[in-house]
């Protein structure tokens, strides 16, 4: 993999290649950067026209040069996106915005109001694309860049462009670009809002698909056993019985019959061996990913090359998921790439585990591939272990799959690799900067309402503090100057304070959406009034204007969020007009400059903290589903390994031994016929045991009663085999889709097995199922019970939670020491398929 990026003060922020199937997130990132690039192009054209026709000042050329440098950075960011390096693209985007914003503001201080939001843009974009550590560093860098920006705009005199340009030009620049950047901020918040909802939905759907895929694999393995090796074994057992009868009546026929029996047993053994290899290849367990893939490549009808660099051994859940992803891709290439295609598989462990799959076939359209079940399963598998997948398949250009498992996912699975990461010291410093700021901010929130009202309340308290300070200052100045407008200002500040006090009471008692609406209205009015009185406070007012839309990301539904976005953009335009055309109240001087710096830093802190909380919410809402998805994949892979071991150590060994016995019996016919009878008797017994073992194994993988007769019949069969007395009652039950019946059956089978292990010898079990509008069950045992926290932490119960959750169901537990165990499951709105 190519690894290039912006090296410098923020080098430690760039990351590795991280992408998704269909690339929804990095496609949005590219669109966003293109919008920023369009804004740069408009600004450049505007300044060139200004230089040519109105303001003959060479500093405009310097600003144009800076904007062209920024455009080059943005083009580099788009190039990085196409090379699947999303983290690096975000950092390049951030560096370009920050450097140009600070430099332009130092030359033209009136640009401060326009560019304050530009400093905030990168961190809002980064919310979707960075982990906690990198986003913390980004926030620290944002605070430093924002402080430098406001200091340059407030304390430096600039180069005189503001005096040289006509007022109409400066007014037009502010009126156009402040709302434009507000639109970009709102768009970033909107994308975070959409991603917050979409990611949880996608994970839920992925979890359901993983369960359905595992159940289809169960059915397929059961059919393969029943229609393949089990049929051969039944035929072999019948042949062995015929051979025993012929030994007494027609010994001459026994020899050829034993030869055919030996051949049949060898074929059955080979079939079981191939089946077990397909379920879980032994090379994968013994030697690792590279060896297993080379073995698969050797059996491919297409020329397949496997390259690996830096690979080691990984936990089984990582190796098996990547192996089966690439095996699925190889099988797809065999089916669709054509006879002349070639396949290349490359694996690389560098700051994460990556793979590339290329074939030279005819390719396809991306939408067809994305809609395919195989590609979706590959994406689900990688996603379940924290990885990502992307597709590139132009018609006629073959297929390229790129998968990446970041270092964080490897470390969480227990893999440790020595890594030298450039810029680590700088990133640590920036993280500490943000940690200090965040601790101070959280310290304020601890004295207010709990989350999420605390963010609203903190903002209102900040506005109240500013209003009280301004009102007190106005009263103090009035005592010396006797200016009437100071009394008006003091009265206005008092009115704002009273409104906020009333709003705080409403927020603490009201609903969340109403609280956000009231807070937003107060914030916007405050920003507008402050700017009208103090035009120099426009940079702070713009930050206050966008705060409501950042706060709303995680809490408002889509329609109301759109309303907040529209109001934010409208308020930004109104605030800009007030700042450019309102005469203010005449305050100025160094004190006002310092006040603006402090207010901007405070506003930037609040906006950054809201972005941080959106990231936390984005991660937290998806984390439980992600963990559930990972557990489901791990459970399916453990089951694969168990089935492979059962086949290898059980029926397969018995078939090999039976084949040897049949050949020995065939030889003994000519040398020692007396020994053939006992040997055939032993052979018949061994084949009966192998038949029974294979039948039980197939039944445990997927019971035939479940597919043929439904849930009630399958559970009654399981109850008959239970060591504890188990009763099954059913009311209003019918037939349901296979994924519903399978998951409910295996949930209750898990509960039955847990009771057999832990309930005690004298316990009884009752299973009650009820149909109707949905499907529900109650499982009770009269065993010794347990503490609820211990039960919930058990692997069996967790697996049941995951299974029911994947089909939209819920599970509740009622247990205490000595009181037995009760489980209640409910799946609402289940469609019946029995008419």
XYZ file of N, CA and C in Angstrom, residues 449-454 456-457 460 503-520 551 555-557 560:
96
model
N -27.495 20.322 34.783
C -28.324 19.141 34.606
C -27.559 18.019 33.936
N -28.022 16.777 34.114
C -27.353 15.659 33.459
C -27.524 15.695 31.949
N -26.722 14.931 31.277
C -26.737 14.794 29.820
C -28.120 14.333 29.363
N -28.676 14.925 28.241
C -28.063 15.934 27.369
C -28.412 17.373 27.752
N -29.316 17.551 28.750
C -29.697 18.902 29.142
C -28.499 19.731 29.616
N -27.446 19.053 30.080
C -26.316 19.806 30.619
C -25.652 20.675 29.553
N -27.186 22.077 26.957
C -28.071 23.215 26.763
C -27.911 24.201 27.919
N -27.919 23.661 29.123
C -27.859 24.523 30.293
C -26.528 25.250 30.375
N -26.661 28.203 28.044
C -27.499 29.275 28.581
C -26.805 30.005 29.730
N -35.960 30.534 30.868
C -35.689 29.422 29.951
C -35.047 28.249 30.676
N -34.145 28.537 31.605
C -33.506 27.461 32.375
C -34.538 26.638 33.135
N -35.546 27.327 33.676
C -36.587 26.600 34.405
C -37.382 25.707 33.455
N -37.683 26.242 32.267
C -38.424 25.442 31.283
C -37.597 24.253 30.820
N -36.300 24.479 30.580
C -35.428 23.405 30.105
C -35.364 22.275 31.115
N -35.285 22.618 32.385
C -35.152 21.580 33.403
C -36.428 20.763 33.564
N -37.561 21.358 33.229
C -38.823 20.642 33.377
C -39.321 20.047 32.066
N -38.850 20.589 30.932
C -39.448 20.243 29.649
C -38.845 19.029 28.982
N -39.450 18.699 27.849
C -38.945 17.604 27.033
C -37.686 18.029 26.295
N -36.949 17.019 25.846
C -35.648 17.292 25.243
C -35.777 18.140 23.977
N -36.675 17.772 23.068
C -36.799 18.512 21.815
C -37.243 19.950 22.072
N -38.171 20.137 23.025
C -38.588 21.498 23.358
C -37.427 22.283 23.958
N -36.627 21.605 24.800
C -35.478 22.280 25.406
C -34.484 22.736 24.342
N -34.253 21.887 23.351
C -33.328 22.259 22.281
C -33.883 23.439 21.487
N -35.191 23.430 21.205
C -35.795 24.519 20.455
C -35.709 25.852 21.192
N -36.007 25.838 22.490
C -35.935 27.072 23.273
C -34.500 27.569 23.354
N -33.594 26.636 23.607
C -32.175 27.009 23.691
C -31.689 27.605 22.377
N -32.102 27.014 21.263
C -31.679 27.520 19.955
C -32.214 28.931 19.721
N -25.577 20.925 18.428
C -26.226 20.258 19.557
C -27.320 19.303 19.102
N -29.951 14.329 18.645
C -31.181 14.268 19.430
C -32.461 14.575 18.662
N -32.387 15.249 17.537
C -33.603 15.628 16.826
C -33.872 14.687 15.663
N -35.144 14.424 15.362
C -35.458 13.666 14.145
C -35.134 14.486 12.904
N -37.106 17.943 12.001
C -36.811 19.064 12.888
C -35.355 19.497 12.761
